[in-house]
CSV table of C-alpha atoms in Angstrom, one decimal:
chain,number,residue,atom,x,y,z
D,1,HIS,CA,-13.2,4.0,55.5
D,2,LEU,CA,-12.5,5.3,52.0
D,3,GLU,CA,-9.5,4.3,50.0
D,4,THR,CA,-7.1,7.0,49.0
D,5,ALA,CA,-7.9,8.4,45.6
D,6,LEU,CA,-5.2,7.7,43.0
D,7,PRO,CA,-3.8,10.7,41.1
D,8,PHE,CA,-4.5,10.9,37.4
D,9,GLU,CA,-0.9,9.8,36.6
D,10,GLY,CA,-1.3,6.7,38.7
D,11,ILE,CA,-4.5,5.7,36.8
D,12,GLN,CA,-2.8,6.5,33.5
D,13,SER,CA,0.2,4.4,34.3
D,14,ALA,CA,-1.9,1.4,35.2
D,15,GLN,CA,-3.8,1.9,31.9
D,16,TRP,CA,-0.7,2.0,29.7
D,17,LYS,CA,0.7,-1.2,31.3
D,18,VAL,CA,-2.0,-3.3,29.8
D,19,TRP,CA,-2.8,-1.2,26.8
D,20,ASP,CA,-0.2,-2.5,24.3
D,21,GLN,CA,-0.2,-6.0,23.1
D,22,LYS,CA,2.1,-7.5,20.5
D,23,GLU,CA,0.1,-8.9,17.6
D,24,CYS,CA,-0.1,-8.9,13.8
D,25,LEU,CA,-3.2,-7.5,12.3
D,26,HIS,CA,-2.5,-8.8,8.8
D,27,PRO,CA,-5.3,-11.1,7.6
D,28,GLN,CA,-2.8,-13.9,7.0
D,29,ALA,CA,-1.1,-13.6,10.4
D,30,GLY,CA,-0.1,-16.9,11.8
D,31,ALA,CA,2.7,-18.8,13.5
D,32,GLU,CA,5.3,-17.3,11.2
D,33,CYS,CA,4.7,-13.8,12.7
D,34,ASP,CA,7.3,-14.3,15.3
D,35,ARG,CA,8.8,-10.8,15.3
D,36,ILE,CA,6.3,-8.1,16.1
D,37,VAL,CA,7.7,-4.7,15.4
D,38,SER,CA,6.9,-1.1,16.4
D,39,ALA,CA,5.2,-0.4,13.1
D,40,HIS,CA,5.0,3.3,12.1
D,41,THR,CA,1.4,4.3,11.1
D,42,VAL,CA,2.8,7.6,9.9
D,43,GLN,CA,5.7,6.9,7.5
D,44,ARG,CA,9.0,7.3,9.3
D,45,ALA,CA,11.6,8.3,6.7
D,46,ARG,CA,9.3,10.1,4.2
D,47,VAL,CA,6.9,11.9,6.5
D,48,LEU,CA,8.2,12.0,10.1
D,49,GLY,CA,11.6,12.7,8.6
D,50,SER,CA,10.2,16.0,7.3
D,51,LEU,CA,8.9,17.0,10.8
D,52,ILE,CA,11.9,16.3,13.0
D,53,ASP,CA,14.0,18.9,14.7
D,54,ASP,CA,17.8,18.7,15.0
D,55,GLN,CA,17.4,16.2,17.8
D,56,LYS,CA,15.0,14.0,15.7
D,57,HIS,CA,12.0,14.9,17.8
D,58,VAL,CA,8.5,15.8,16.7
D,59,LEU,CA,5.6,17.5,18.5
D,60,THR,CA,2.2,16.0,19.4
D,61,PHE,CA,-0.8,16.5,21.7
D,62,ARG,CA,-1.2,12.8,22.1
D,63,ARG,CA,-1.3,11.9,25.8
D,64,VAL,CA,-1.1,15.5,26.8
D,65,ARG,CA,-3.2,16.0,29.9
D,66,LEU,CA,-5.9,18.7,29.9
D,67,ASP,CA,-4.8,21.7,31.9
D,68,LEU,CA,-7.7,22.7,34.1
D,69,SER,CA,-5.9,26.0,35.1
D,70,GLY,CA,-7.2,27.7,31.9
D,71,GLN,CA,-3.7,27.9,30.4
D,72,SER,CA,-3.3,26.8,26.8
D,73,PRO,CA,-1.7,23.3,26.9
D,74,GLU,CA,1.6,22.8,25.3
D,75,PRO,CA,2.5,19.9,22.9
D,76,ARG,CA,5.1,17.4,24.0
D,77,ARG,CA,8.2,16.3,22.2
D,78,VAL,CA,8.6,12.7,21.3
D,79,GLY,CA,11.4,10.9,19.4
D,80,TRP,CA,10.6,10.0,15.8
D,81,GLN,CA,11.4,6.4,16.4
D,82,VAL,CA,8.4,6.0,18.7
D,83,ALA,CA,6.0,8.5,17.2
D,84,SER,CA,2.9,6.9,15.7
D,85,THR,CA,4.0,3.3,16.4
D,86,ILE,CA,1.9,0.4,17.3
D,87,SER,CA,2.9,-3.2,18.0
D,88,GLY,CA,0.4,-4.3,15.4
D,89,PHE,CA,2.3,-6.0,12.6
D,90,CYS,CA,5.1,-8.5,12.3
D,91,ALA,CA,8.2,-7.3,10.4
D,92,LYS,CA,7.3,-9.4,7.3
D,93,HIS,CA,3.8,-8.2,6.9
D,94,ASP,CA,4.5,-4.6,7.8
D,95,ALA,CA,7.1,-4.4,5.1
D,96,ALA,CA,5.2,-6.3,2.4
D,97,THR,CA,1.8,-4.7,3.0
D,98,PHE,CA,2.9,-1.1,2.8
D,99,ALA,CA,5.9,-1.5,0.4
D,100,VAL,CA,4.1,0.5,-2.3
D,101,LEU,CA,3.8,3.5,0.0
D,102,GLU,CA,7.3,3.3,1.3
D,103,THR,CA,9.2,2.6,-1.9
D,104,GLN,CA,7.3,4.3,-4.7
D,105,PRO,CA,6.4,8.0,-5.3
D,106,PHE,CA,2.9,8.9,-4.3
D,107,ASP,CA,0.7,9.0,-7.4
D,108,GLY,CA,-2.7,9.6,-5.8
D,109,GLY,CA,-4.0,6.4,-7.3
D,110,LEU,CA,-6.6,4.1,-5.7
D,111,GLY,CA,-4.1,1.5,-4.6
D,112,GLN,CA,-1.9,3.8,-2.5
D,113,CYS,CA,-5.0,5.7,-1.1
D,114,PHE,CA,-6.4,2.3,-0.1
D,115,LEU,CA,-3.2,1.5,1.8
D,116,LEU,CA,-3.2,4.9,3.6
D,117,GLY,CA,-6.8,4.2,4.7
D,118,TYR,CA,-6.1,0.7,5.7
D,119,ARG,CA,-3.2,1.7,7.8
D,120,GLY,CA,-5.3,4.3,9.5
D,121,LEU,CA,-8.0,1.7,10.2
D,122,CYS,CA,-5.5,-0.8,11.6
D,123,TYR,CA,-4.2,2.0,14.0
D,124,GLU,CA,-7.8,2.6,15.3
D,125,VAL,CA,-8.5,-1.1,15.7
D,126,TYR,CA,-5.3,-1.6,17.7
D,127,GLN,CA,-6.1,1.4,19.9
D,128,LYS,CA,-9.7,0.4,20.5
D,129,GLN,CA,-8.5,-3.0,21.6
D,130,GLY,CA,-6.2,-1.3,24.0
D,131,VAL,CA,-9.1,0.7,25.4
D,132,LEU,CA,-11.1,-2.4,26.1
D,133,ARG,CA,-8.0,-4.3,27.5
D,134,ALA,CA,-7.3,-1.4,29.9
D,135,ALA,CA,-11.0,-0.8,30.9
D,136,PRO,CA,-11.1,-3.3,33.9
D,137,ALA,CA,-7.9,-1.7,35.4
D,138,VAL,CA,-9.4,1.8,34.9
D,139,GLN,CA,-12.8,0.8,36.4
D,140,HIS,CA,-11.1,-0.7,39.4
D,141,LEU,CA,-9.0,2.4,40.1
D,142,VAL,CA,-10.9,5.4,38.9
D,143,ASP,CA,-13.4,5.6,41.7
D,144,ARG,CA,-11.1,5.0,44.6
D,145,GLY,CA,-11.6,7.5,47.4
D,146,ARG,CA,-15.0,8.5,46.2
D,147,SER,CA,-18.4,8.4,48.0
D,148,PRO,CA,-20.7,5.4,47.2
D,149,ALA,CA,-22.9,7.7,45.1
D,150,GLU,CA,-20.0,9.0,43.1
D,151,GLN,CA,-18.7,5.5,42.6
D,152,ARG,CA,-22.0,4.4,41.2
D,153,ARG,CA,-22.0,7.4,38.8
D,154,ILE,CA,-18.4,6.8,37.7
D,155,GLN,CA,-19.0,3.1,37.2
D,156,ARG,CA,-22.1,3.7,35.1
D,157,ALA,CA,-20.1,6.2,33.0
D,158,GLU,CA,-17.3,3.7,32.6
D,159,SER,CA,-19.7,0.9,31.6
D,160,VAL,CA,-21.3,3.1,29.0
D,161,SER,CA,-17.9,4.1,27.6
D,162,ALA,CA,-16.8,0.4,27.4
D,163,ALA,CA,-20.0,-0.5,25.6
D,164,GLY,CA,-19.4,2.2,23.1
D,165,ALA,CA,-15.9,1.0,22.6
D,166,ARG,CA,-17.1,-2.5,22.0
D,167,HIS,CA,-19.6,-1.3,19.4
D,168,GLY,CA,-17.0,0.8,17.7
D,169,LEU,CA,-14.6,-2.1,17.6
D,170,GLU,CA,-17.1,-4.5,16.1
D,171,GLN,CA,-17.9,-1.9,13.4
D,172,MET,CA,-14.2,-1.3,12.6
D,173,LYS,CA,-13.5,-5.0,12.5
D,174,ALA,CA,-16.3,-5.5,10.0
D,175,LEU,CA,-14.9,-2.8,7.8
D,176,LYS,CA,-11.4,-4.2,8.2
D,177,SER,CA,-12.7,-7.6,7.1
D,178,VAL,CA,-13.9,-6.0,3.8
D,179,MET,CA,-10.5,-4.3,3.3
D,180,ASP,CA,-8.6,-7.5,4.3
D,181,SER,CA,-10.2,-9.3,1.4
D,182,GLN,CA,-9.5,-6.6,-1.1
D,183,LEU,CA,-5.9,-6.3,0.2
D,184,LEU,CA,-5.3,-9.9,-0.4
D,185,ALA,CA,-7.0,-9.8,-3.8
D,186,GLY,CA,-5.3,-6.6,-4.9
D,187,ALA,CA,-8.6,-5.4,-6.1
D,188,TYR,CA,-10.0,-2.2,-4.6
D,189,THR,CA,-13.7,-1.5,-5.3
D,190,GLY,CA,-16.4,0.6,-3.7
D,191,TRP,CA,-14.3,3.4,-2.4
D,192,SER,CA,-14.4,7.2,-2.6
D,193,ARG,CA,-11.5,9.5,-1.9
D,194,LEU,CA,-10.4,13.1,-1.6
D,195,VAL,CA,-6.8,13.7,-2.4
D,196,LEU,CA,-5.2,17.1,-1.6
D,197,ARG,CA,-1.7,17.5,-3.1
D,198,PHE,CA,0.3,20.5,-2.1
D,199,ARG,CA,3.7,22.1,-2.4
D,200,GLY,CA,5.3,23.6,0.7
D,201,ASP,CA,6.6,22.5,4.1
D,202,LEU,CA,5.3,19.1,5.1
D,203,CYS,CA,4.8,20.2,8.7
D,204,VAL,CA,1.8,18.3,9.9
D,205,ALA,CA,1.0,14.6,9.5
D,206,ALA,CA,-1.6,12.1,10.9
D,207,THR,CA,-3.2,8.7,10.4
D,208,GLY,CA,-6.5,7.4,11.7
D,209,ALA,CA,-10.1,6.4,11.0
D,210,VAL,CA,-12.9,8.3,12.7
D,211,ALA,CA,-16.7,8.7,12.3
D,212,PRO,CA,-17.6,12.4,12.2
D,213,ASN,CA,-21.2,12.9,13.1
D,214,ARG,CA,-21.6,16.5,12.1
D,215,ASP,CA,-20.5,18.5,9.1
D,216,LEU,CA,-18.6,21.8,9.4
D,217,ASP,CA,-21.8,23.7,9.9
D,218,GLY,CA,-23.0,21.5,12.7
D,219,ARG,CA,-25.6,19.5,10.7
D,220,VAL,CA,-26.1,16.0,12.0
D,221,LEU,CA,-24.7,13.3,9.7
D,222,GLN,CA,-25.1,10.2,11.7
D,223,VAL,CA,-26.2,9.1,15.2
D,224,LEU,CA,-23.3,7.5,17.0
D,225,HIS,CA,-25.1,6.4,20.2
D,226,ASP,CA,-27.6,4.2,18.3
D,227,PRO,CA,-26.3,0.6,19.0
D,228,SER,CA,-28.1,-0.7,15.9
D,229,ALA,CA,-26.7,1.9,13.5
D,230,LYS,CA,-23.9,1.2,11.1
D,231,LEU,CA,-21.2,3.8,11.6
D,232,ALA,CA,-19.8,5.5,8.5
D,233,ARG,CA,-16.1,5.8,9.0
D,234,LEU,CA,-13.7,8.3,7.4
D,235,MET,CA,-10.1,7.1,7.1
D,236,CYS,CA,-7.2,9.6,6.7
D,237,GLY,CA,-3.5,9.6,6.0
D,238,VAL,CA,-0.8,12.1,5.2
D,239,THR,CA,2.1,11.2,2.9
D,240,ALA,CA,5.0,12.9,1.2
D,241,ASP,CA,4.8,14.2,-2.3
D,242,ASP,CA,7.2,15.8,-4.7
D,243,GLY,CA,8.1,19.2,-3.1
D,244,GLY,CA,5.4,18.8,-0.4
D,245,GLY,CA,2.8,16.3,0.6
D,246,ALA,CA,-0.7,15.0,0.3
D,247,ILE,CA,-3.7,14.5,2.6
D,248,VAL,CA,-6.0,11.6,1.7
D,249,LEU,CA,-9.6,11.1,3.0
D,250,PHE,CA,-10.9,7.6,2.1
D,251,TRP,CA,-14.4,6.2,2.7
D,252,SER,CA,-16.8,3.6,1.5
D,253,ALA,CA,-18.7,5.0,-1.5
D,254,SER,CA,-22.0,3.8,0.1
D,255,ASP,CA,-21.4,5.9,3.2
D,256,GLU,CA,-23.5,9.1,2.6
D,257,PRO,CA,-22.5,10.8,5.9
D,258,GLN,CA,-18.8,11.0,5.0
D,259,LYS,CA,-19.7,12.1,1.5
D,260,ARG,CA,-21.7,15.0,3.0
D,261,PHE,CA,-18.9,15.8,5.5
D,262,VAL,CA,-16.4,16.1,2.6
D,263,GLU,CA,-18.9,18.3,0.7
D,264,SER,CA,-19.1,20.6,3.6
D,265,VAL,CA,-15.3,21.0,3.6
D,266,LEU,CA,-15.3,21.7,-0.1
D,267,SER,CA,-18.2,24.2,0.2
D,268,ARG,CA,-15.9,26.7,2.1
D,269,GLY,CA,-13.8,27.1,-1.1
D,270,GLN,CA,-10.6,25.4,-2.3
D,271,ASP,CA,-8.2,27.9,-0.7
D,272,ALA,CA,-9.8,27.1,2.7
D,273,VAL,CA,-9.4,23.3,2.4
D,274,PRO,CA,-5.8,22.9,3.8
D,275,GLY,CA,-6.5,24.9,7.0
D,276,LEU,CA,-9.8,23.1,7.5
D,277,LEU,CA,-8.2,19.7,7.1
D,278,VAL,CA,-5.5,20.5,9.6
D,279,GLN,CA,-8.2,21.5,12.1
D,280,PHE,CA,-9.9,18.2,11.4
D,281,LEU,CA,-6.7,16.3,12.1
D,282,PHE,CA,-6.1,18.2,15.4
D,283,VAL,CA,-9.7,17.7,16.7
D,284,HIS,CA,-10.4,14.1,15.5
D,285,LEU,CA,-7.0,12.3,15.3
D,286,GLU,CA,-4.9,12.0,18.4
D,287,ASN,CA,-2.3,10.3,16.1
D,288,THR,CA,-1.2,13.7,14.8
D,289,TYR,CA,2.4,15.0,14.7
D,290,PHE,CA,3.9,18.2,13.6
D,291,SER,CA,7.2,20.1,13.4
D,292,SER,CA,8.4,22.6,16.1
D,293,ARG,CA,9.6,25.0,13.3
D,294,TRP,CA,6.0,25.3,12.1
D,295,TRP,CA,4.4,25.4,15.5
D,296,ASN,CA,6.7,28.0,16.9
D,297,ALA,CA,6.2,30.2,13.7
D,298,LEU,CA,2.4,30.2,14.1
D,299,GLU,CA,0.6,33.3,15.4
D,300,ALA,CA,-0.2,32.8,19.2
D,301,ASP,CA,-3.9,32.9,18.4
D,302,ASP,CA,-3.5,30.1,15.9
D,303,ARG,CA,-1.6,28.0,18.4
D,304,ARG,CA,-4.3,28.5,21.0
D,305,HIS,CA,-7.0,27.5,18.6
D,306,LEU,CA,-5.3,24.3,17.5
D,307,ALA,CA,-4.4,23.4,21.1
D,308,ARG,CA,-8.1,23.9,22.1
D,309,LEU,CA,-9.1,21.6,19.3
D,310,ALA,CA,-6.5,19.0,20.2
D,311,MET,CA,-7.8,18.9,23.8
D,312,VAL,CA,-11.4,18.4,23.0
D,313,MET,CA,-12.1,15.1,24.8
D,314,ASN,CA,-15.1,14.0,22.7
D,315,PRO,CA,-15.4,15.8,19.4
D,316,TYR,CA,-18.6,14.0,18.7
D,317,TYR,CA,-20.5,15.6,21.5
D,318,GLU,CA,-18.5,18.6,22.7
D,319,PRO,CA,-18.9,21.8,20.8
D,320,PHE,CA,-16.0,23.2,18.8
D,321,THR,CA,-15.7,25.4,15.7
D,322,TYR,CA,-13.9,25.2,12.4
D,323,GLU,CA,-12.5,28.6,11.6
D,324,GLN,CA,-11.3,30.2,8.3
D,325,ARG,CA,-7.5,30.1,9.0
D,326,ARG,CA,-4.7,29.4,6.6
D,327,LEU,CA,-2.5,27.7,9.3
D,328,VAL,CA,-0.2,25.9,6.9
D,329,PRO,CA,2.1,27.2,4.2
D,330,TRP,CA,0.7,24.9,1.5
D,331,ASP,CA,0.0,25.8,-2.1
D,332,ILE,CA,-2.5,23.4,-3.6
D,333,VAL,CA,-1.2,21.5,-6.6
D,334,ASP,CA,-4.3,19.4,-7.1
D,335,LEU,CA,-7.6,18.8,-5.2
D,336,THR,CA,-9.5,15.7,-6.5
D,337,VAL,CA,-12.6,13.9,-5.3
D,338,GLU,CA,-13.4,10.6,-6.9
D,339,HIS,CA,-16.3,8.3,-6.2
D,340,ALA,CA,-16.6,4.6,-7.1
D,341,ALA,CA,-18.6,4.0,-10.2
């Protein structure tokens, strides 16, 4: 007799119950970290404050379920107090680590770009740990009500997914260890960065760290399923700037795949870069938020395109296309790429 299959919402609920765990990811975390806070990975006042509606809500596709009916999915509204938060820092270390970002104007310098990248990496480490913490609960529930053959297939797929998550977490922790040391020393070496500064409505923001395996033209940059391979990771952050904002891409100068990815973005021409980067945020970073005023003002075809990108379940192995679309009302003030000497 087969058990009754659980609905998707039931599995998701069980997953979220064990996903979050209060901890401090600062390299000097210890017994004094007694008050873990909901740390914003996208700046609350400076950035989310630019996205909110009159009820202090922002839009996101994070945790929006794929609509199998063929209808274009709709983003969901979330309050800005919970948008982009992780229980990943204590109050003391969250305030001290990111004070330069929160209290000083953005200057595009290496120090602030490092902190944007570090914050994105910490977000991904926290989320990957949540994936692995929730994996046993998901594996126990996801195959309920299935035939034995289906259960074996599902369990194999879950095991492969968990192995990939462990590999990814190991790689991210190794990168974080390097950044931890530089953070404590206040000396940032060996990094490359793209900084796009713009004037106009700061209407889209995101934070994260991903490992693109293809450039904009589909050329392979790295093989993610090789368990012996080092994964080149691209960190990303959006911050406020005078009269607009800035998008920062940050990566190890020794990582050729991410250099080539950035080159493929730049090859489309400077005017295309803002729209391409917004598409990159939607397809690769679930931790992306945007304003309802911007979303509702988009052409319907642009909304459908971005929604399709946001609902790509695995952008590393599912096909999708970057298109030449303006998408955002941003006028480029400066576009700089700098590599470590």
